[in-house]
């Protein structure tokens, strides 16, 4: 899945929880959720190929352990927001891994790493198509290959449209509140 789509699901997830989080803490939760929805793909910067870019940042057990540590540390330094901080980070990173698993084209998700290196994916993957630098993902032949799976491509486009609609709707609501 592309970085922009990860930002979109981060936004949608936080917008869906807006009422439960409350206005005071929403901004912090929103930015944590969006940032950590995107963050695992930082490993693409250090990888020579698209198919090789899934590092430990794309493994759920790493995030479970890390979020456990973050929770303990935030309980000490900021107990009032420890739940919120941990949830924002965990939700963003977990959504990233789940959506990468669903939309995997060239590399899957190692759900059980470090206990097993087995790659999991929903549709068949084609690692040979991912032997290109990450920045060539938006050019052919990778782009055409990426669009071949219409269900997954449609899902990703739909996600971005949905985020855009909610973004416009919510910014209009904010403007209306501001004019009251
Ligand atoms: Zn990813």
PDB file of C-alpha atoms and ligand atoms in Angstrom:
ATOM      1  CA  UNK A   1       0.000   0.000   0.000  1.00  0.00           C
ATOM      2  CA  UNK A   2       1.210   3.515  -0.799  1.00  0.00           C
ATOM      3  CA  UNK A   3       2.174   5.981   1.942  1.00  0.00           C
ATOM      4  CA  UNK A   4      -0.712   8.351   1.143  1.00  0.00           C
ATOM      5  CA  UNK A   5      -3.204   5.497   1.625  1.00  0.00           C
ATOM      6  CA  UNK A   6      -1.682   4.683   5.010  1.00  0.00           C
ATOM      7  CA  UNK A   7      -2.150   8.332   6.024  1.00  0.00           C
ATOM      8  CA  UNK A   8      -5.774   8.033   4.838  1.00  0.00           C
ATOM      9  CA  UNK A   9      -6.605   5.039   7.057  1.00  0.00           C
ATOM     10  CA  UNK A  10      -4.855   6.744   9.979  1.00  0.00           C
ATOM     11  CA  UNK A  11      -7.072   9.776   9.500  1.00  0.00           C
ATOM     12  CA  UNK A  12     -10.272   7.709   9.099  1.00  0.00           C
ATOM     13  CA  UNK A  13      -9.566   5.639  12.220  1.00  0.00           C
ATOM     14  CA  UNK A  14      -8.946   8.706  14.354  1.00  0.00           C
ATOM     15  CA  UNK A  15     -11.964  10.541  12.922  1.00  0.00           C
ATOM     16  CA  UNK A  16     -14.112   7.482  13.760  1.00  0.00           C
ATOM     17  CA  UNK A  17     -12.953   7.687  17.394  1.00  0.00           C
ATOM     18  CA  UNK A  18     -13.260  11.491  17.674  1.00  0.00           C
ATOM     19  CA  UNK A  19     -16.379  11.397  19.865  1.00  0.00           C
ATOM     20  CA  UNK A  20     -14.925   8.820  22.238  1.00  0.00           C
ATOM     21  CA  UNK A  21     -11.593  10.654  22.548  1.00  0.00           C
ATOM     22  CA  UNK A  22     -13.147  14.083  23.080  1.00  0.00           C
ATOM     23  CA  UNK A  23     -12.128  17.428  21.604  1.00  0.00           C
ATOM     24  CA  UNK A  24      -9.347  18.189  24.094  1.00  0.00           C
ATOM     25  CA  UNK A  25      -7.175  15.200  23.247  1.00  0.00           C
ATOM     26  CA  UNK A  26      -8.267  14.669  19.651  1.00  0.00           C
ATOM     27  CA  UNK A  27      -5.448  16.594  17.965  1.00  0.00           C
ATOM     28  CA  UNK A  28      -2.738  14.622  19.760  1.00  0.00           C
ATOM     29  CA  UNK A  29      -4.499  11.335  19.004  1.00  0.00           C
ATOM     30  CA  UNK A  30      -5.084  12.301  15.355  1.00  0.00           C
ATOM     31  CA  UNK A  31      -1.439  13.147  14.669  1.00  0.00           C
ATOM     32  CA  UNK A  32      -0.092  10.130  16.526  1.00  0.00           C
ATOM     33  CA  UNK A  33      -2.428   7.835  14.624  1.00  0.00           C
ATOM     34  CA  UNK A  34      -1.590   9.346  11.218  1.00  0.00           C
ATOM     35  CA  UNK A  35       2.162   9.479  11.919  1.00  0.00           C
ATOM     36  CA  UNK A  36       2.341   5.857  13.054  1.00  0.00           C
ATOM     37  CA  UNK A  37       0.072   4.736  10.206  1.00  0.00           C
ATOM     38  CA  UNK A  38       2.846   5.953   7.883  1.00  0.00           C
ATOM     39  CA  UNK A  39       5.960   5.412  10.010  1.00  0.00           C
ATOM     40  CA  UNK A  40       6.630   1.668   9.355  1.00  0.00           C
ATOM     41  CA  UNK A  41       7.393   2.521   5.706  1.00  0.00           C
ATOM     42  CA  UNK A  42      10.469   4.503   6.817  1.00  0.00           C
ATOM     43  CA  UNK A  43      12.267   1.185   6.280  1.00  0.00           C
ATOM     44  CA  UNK A  44      11.756   1.765   2.530  1.00  0.00           C
ATOM     45  CA  UNK A  45      14.343   4.563   2.737  1.00  0.00           C
ATOM     46  CA  UNK A  46      16.979   2.057   3.850  1.00  0.00           C
ATOM     47  CA  UNK A  47      16.028  -0.704   1.442  1.00  0.00           C
ATOM     48  CA  UNK A  48      17.361  -1.184  -2.085  1.00  0.00           C
ATOM     49  CA  UNK A  49      14.151  -2.846  -3.344  1.00  0.00           C
ATOM     50  CA  UNK A  50      10.370  -2.661  -2.873  1.00  0.00           C
ATOM     51  CA  UNK A  51      10.154  -6.389  -2.148  1.00  0.00           C
ATOM     52  CA  UNK A  52      12.915  -6.173   0.451  1.00  0.00           C
ATOM     53  CA  UNK A  53      11.619  -3.207   2.428  1.00  0.00           C
ATOM     54  CA  UNK A  54       9.674  -5.023   5.148  1.00  0.00           C
ATOM     55  CA  UNK A  55      11.878  -4.805   8.234  1.00  0.00           C
ATOM     56  CA  UNK A  56      11.004  -5.387  11.892  1.00  0.00           C
ATOM     57  CA  UNK A  57       8.774  -2.275  11.637  1.00  0.00           C
ATOM     58  CA  UNK A  58       6.337  -4.437   9.645  1.00  0.00           C
ATOM     59  CA  UNK A  59       6.042  -7.094  12.368  1.00  0.00           C
ATOM     60  CA  UNK A  60       3.225  -6.947  14.969  1.00  0.00           C
ATOM     61  CA  UNK A  61       5.117  -8.468  17.905  1.00  0.00           C
ATOM     62  CA  UNK A  62       7.649  -5.614  17.703  1.00  0.00           C
ATOM     63  CA  UNK A  63       4.839  -3.062  18.062  1.00  0.00           C
ATOM     64  CA  UNK A  64       3.167  -4.971  20.908  1.00  0.00           C
ATOM     65  CA  UNK A  65       6.451  -4.947  22.851  1.00  0.00           C
ATOM     66  CA  UNK A  66       7.261  -1.331  21.946  1.00  0.00           C
ATOM     67  CA  UNK A  67       3.771  -0.081  22.860  1.00  0.00           C
ATOM     68  CA  UNK A  68       4.022  -1.956  26.178  1.00  0.00           C
ATOM     69  CA  UNK A  69       7.222  -0.019  26.905  1.00  0.00           C
ATOM     70  CA  UNK A  70       5.693   3.258  25.729  1.00  0.00           C
ATOM     71  CA  UNK A  71       2.722   2.669  28.031  1.00  0.00           C
ATOM     72  CA  UNK A  72       4.956   2.031  31.051  1.00  0.00           C
ATOM     73  CA  UNK A  73       7.126   5.097  30.326  1.00  0.00           C
ATOM     74  CA  UNK A  74       4.142   7.373  29.633  1.00  0.00           C
ATOM     75  CA  UNK A  75       2.497   6.185  32.887  1.00  0.00           C
ATOM     76  CA  UNK A  76       5.509   7.651  34.692  1.00  0.00           C
ATOM     77  CA  UNK A  77       5.897  10.921  32.772  1.00  0.00           C
ATOM     78  CA  UNK A  78       2.368  11.669  31.557  1.00  0.00           C
ATOM     79  CA  UNK A  79      -0.150   9.386  33.327  1.00  0.00           C
ATOM     80  CA  UNK A  80      -3.185  11.415  32.229  1.00  0.00           C
ATOM     81  CA  UNK A  81      -2.451  10.760  28.554  1.00  0.00           C
ATOM     82  CA  UNK A  82      -0.730   7.357  28.705  1.00  0.00           C
ATOM     83  CA  UNK A  83      -3.762   5.445  27.358  1.00  0.00           C
ATOM     84  CA  UNK A  84      -4.281   7.947  24.559  1.00  0.00           C
ATOM     85  CA  UNK A  85      -0.623   8.026  23.485  1.00  0.00           C
ATOM     86  CA  UNK A  86      -0.277   4.243  23.496  1.00  0.00           C
ATOM     87  CA  UNK A  87      -3.578   3.707  21.676  1.00  0.00           C
ATOM     88  CA  UNK A  88      -2.733   6.270  18.964  1.00  0.00           C
ATOM     89  CA  UNK A  89       0.645   4.656  18.257  1.00  0.00           C
ATOM     90  CA  UNK A  90      -0.649   1.084  18.440  1.00  0.00           C
ATOM     91  CA  UNK A  91      -3.712   1.750  16.289  1.00  0.00           C
ATOM     92  CA  UNK A  92      -1.675   3.499  13.571  1.00  0.00           C
ATOM     93  CA  UNK A  93       1.047   0.837  13.386  1.00  0.00           C
ATOM     94  CA  UNK A  94      -1.427  -2.069  13.542  1.00  0.00           C
ATOM     95  CA  UNK A  95      -3.582  -0.624  10.776  1.00  0.00           C
ATOM     96  CA  UNK A  96      -0.433  -0.227   8.663  1.00  0.00           C
ATOM     97  CA  UNK A  97       0.442  -3.897   9.082  1.00  0.00           C
ATOM     98  CA  UNK A  98      -3.118  -5.134   8.470  1.00  0.00           C
ATOM     99  CA  UNK A  99      -3.549  -3.049   5.297  1.00  0.00           C
ATOM    100  CA  UNK A 100      -0.084  -4.066   4.001  1.00  0.00           C
ATOM    101  CA  UNK A 101      -1.090  -7.687   4.599  1.00  0.00           C
ATOM    102  CA  UNK A 102      -4.381  -7.261   2.689  1.00  0.00           C
ATOM    103  CA  UNK A 103      -2.834  -5.316  -0.209  1.00  0.00           C
ATOM    104  CA  UNK A 104       0.491  -7.218  -0.403  1.00  0.00           C
ATOM    105  CA  UNK A 105       1.814  -7.475  -3.974  1.00  0.00           C
ATOM    106  CA  UNK A 106       5.517  -8.327  -3.676  1.00  0.00           C
ATOM    107  CA  UNK A 107       6.138  -8.974   0.027  1.00  0.00           C
ATOM    108  CA  UNK A 108       3.806 -10.174   2.793  1.00  0.00           C
ATOM    109  CA  UNK A 109       3.667  -9.752   6.558  1.00  0.00           C
ATOM    110  CA  UNK A 110       5.588 -11.903   9.004  1.00  0.00           C
ATOM    111  CA  UNK A 111       2.836 -12.133  11.621  1.00  0.00           C
ATOM    112  CA  UNK A 112       4.840 -14.432  13.895  1.00  0.00           C
ATOM    113  CA  UNK A 113       8.318 -12.846  13.637  1.00  0.00           C
ATOM    114  CA  UNK A 114      10.702 -13.435  15.497  1.00  0.00           C
ATOM    115  CA  UNK A 115       9.250 -16.909  16.166  1.00  0.00           C
ATOM    116  CA  UNK A 116       8.754 -17.648  12.472  1.00  0.00           C
ATOM    117  CA  UNK A 117       9.872 -15.973   9.264  1.00  0.00           C
ATOM    118  CA  UNK A 118       6.818 -17.139   7.318  1.00  0.00           C
ATOM    119  CA  UNK A 119       5.317 -14.503   5.028  1.00  0.00           C
ATOM    120  CA  UNK A 120       1.524 -14.101   5.061  1.00  0.00           C
ATOM    121  CA  UNK A 121      -0.564 -12.441   2.327  1.00  0.00           C
ATOM    122  CA  UNK A 122      -4.170 -12.444   1.145  1.00  0.00           C
ATOM    123  CA  UNK A 123      -3.633 -12.498  -2.644  1.00  0.00           C
ATOM    124  CA  UNK A 124      -0.683 -14.169  -4.363  1.00  0.00           C
ATOM    125  CA  UNK A 125       2.492 -12.108  -4.222  1.00  0.00           C
ATOM    126  CA  UNK A 126       5.086 -11.626  -6.969  1.00  0.00           C
ATOM    127  CA  UNK A 127       8.452 -10.825  -5.318  1.00  0.00           C
ATOM    128  CA  UNK A 128      10.165 -10.732  -8.729  1.00  0.00           C
ATOM    129  CA  UNK A 129       8.083  -7.626  -9.628  1.00  0.00           C
ATOM    130  CA  UNK A 130       9.419  -5.833  -6.560  1.00  0.00           C
ATOM    131  CA  UNK A 131      13.106  -5.952  -7.447  1.00  0.00           C
ATOM    132  CA  UNK A 132      13.142  -2.205  -8.130  1.00  0.00           C
ATOM    133  CA  UNK A 133      14.068   0.836  -6.007  1.00  0.00           C
ATOM    134  CA  UNK A 134      11.200   2.164  -3.863  1.00  0.00           C
ATOM    135  CA  UNK A 135      11.062   5.501  -5.727  1.00  0.00           C
ATOM    136  CA  UNK A 136      10.243   3.617  -8.979  1.00  0.00           C
ATOM    137  CA  UNK A 137       6.928   2.405  -7.533  1.00  0.00           C
ATOM    138  CA  UNK A 138       5.014   5.211  -9.217  1.00  0.00           C
ATOM    139  CA  UNK A 139       6.457   4.551 -12.677  1.00  0.00           C
ATOM    140  CA  UNK A 140       5.985   1.672 -15.097  1.00  0.00           C
ATOM    141  CA  UNK A 141       6.353  -1.271 -15.137  1.00  0.00           C
ATOM    142  CA  UNK A 142       5.593  -1.388 -11.376  1.00  0.00           C
ATOM    143  CA  UNK A 143       2.622   0.972 -11.548  1.00  0.00           C
ATOM    144  CA  UNK A 144       0.852  -1.151 -14.207  1.00  0.00           C
ATOM    145  CA  UNK A 145       1.584  -4.288 -12.211  1.00  0.00           C
ATOM    146  CA  UNK A 146       0.181  -2.609  -9.084  1.00  0.00           C
ATOM    147  CA  UNK A 147      -3.062  -1.692 -10.890  1.00  0.00           C
ATOM    148  CA  UNK A 148      -3.564  -5.237 -12.243  1.00  0.00           C
ATOM    149  CA  UNK A 149      -5.372  -6.351  -9.097  1.00  0.00           C
ATOM    150  CA  UNK A 150      -8.498  -4.233  -9.536  1.00  0.00           C
ATOM    151  CA  UNK A 151     -10.020  -5.248  -6.190  1.00  0.00           C
ATOM    152  CA  UNK A 152      -6.986  -4.107  -4.204  1.00  0.00           C
ATOM    153  CA  UNK A 153      -6.377  -1.025  -6.322  1.00  0.00           C
ATOM    154  CA  UNK A 154     -10.065  -0.087  -6.004  1.00  0.00           C
ATOM    155  CA  UNK A 155      -9.913  -0.626  -2.243  1.00  0.00           C
ATOM    156  CA  UNK A 156      -6.915   1.696  -1.980  1.00  0.00           C
ATOM    157  CA  UNK A 157      -8.432   4.407  -4.181  1.00  0.00           C
ATOM    158  CA  UNK A 158     -11.720   4.102  -2.252  1.00  0.00           C
ATOM    159  CA  UNK A 159      -9.911   4.529   1.056  1.00  0.00           C
ATOM    160  CA  UNK A 160      -8.316   7.770  -0.157  1.00  0.00           C
ATOM    161  CA  UNK A 161     -11.635   9.108  -1.474  1.00  0.00           C
ATOM    162  CA  UNK A 162     -13.382   8.290   1.775  1.00  0.00           C
ATOM    163  CA  UNK A 163     -10.667  10.086   3.763  1.00  0.00           C
ATOM    164  CA  UNK A 164     -10.946  13.094   1.447  1.00  0.00           C
ATOM    165  CA  UNK A 165     -14.743  13.246   1.845  1.00  0.00           C
ATOM    166  CA  UNK A 166     -14.481  13.085   5.655  1.00  0.00           C
ATOM    167  CA  UNK A 167     -11.687  15.655   5.631  1.00  0.00           C
ATOM    168  CA  UNK A 168     -13.815  18.122   3.637  1.00  0.00           C
ATOM    169  CA  UNK A 169     -16.898  17.379   5.760  1.00  0.00           C
ATOM    170  CA  UNK A 170     -15.018  17.821   9.042  1.00  0.00           C
ATOM    171  CA  UNK A 171     -13.234  20.990   7.927  1.00  0.00           C
ATOM    172  CA  UNK A 172     -16.626  22.462   6.915  1.00  0.00           C
ATOM    173  CA  UNK A 173     -17.985  21.559  10.364  1.00  0.00           C
ATOM    174  CA  UNK A 174     -15.026  23.317  11.982  1.00  0.00           C
ATOM    175  CA  UNK A 175     -15.603  26.399   9.817  1.00  0.00           C
ATOM    176  CA  UNK A 176     -19.299  26.437  10.775  1.00  0.00           C
ATOM    177  CA  UNK A 177     -18.420  26.155  14.462  1.00  0.00           C
ATOM    178  CA  UNK A 178     -15.913  28.987  14.037  1.00  0.00           C
ATOM    179  CA  UNK A 179     -18.535  31.260  12.505  1.00  0.00           C
ATOM    180  CA  UNK A 180     -21.014  30.729  15.338  1.00  0.00           C
TER     181      UNK A 180
HETATM  182 ZN1  LIG B   1       4.335  -0.792   4.759  1.00  0.00          ZN
END
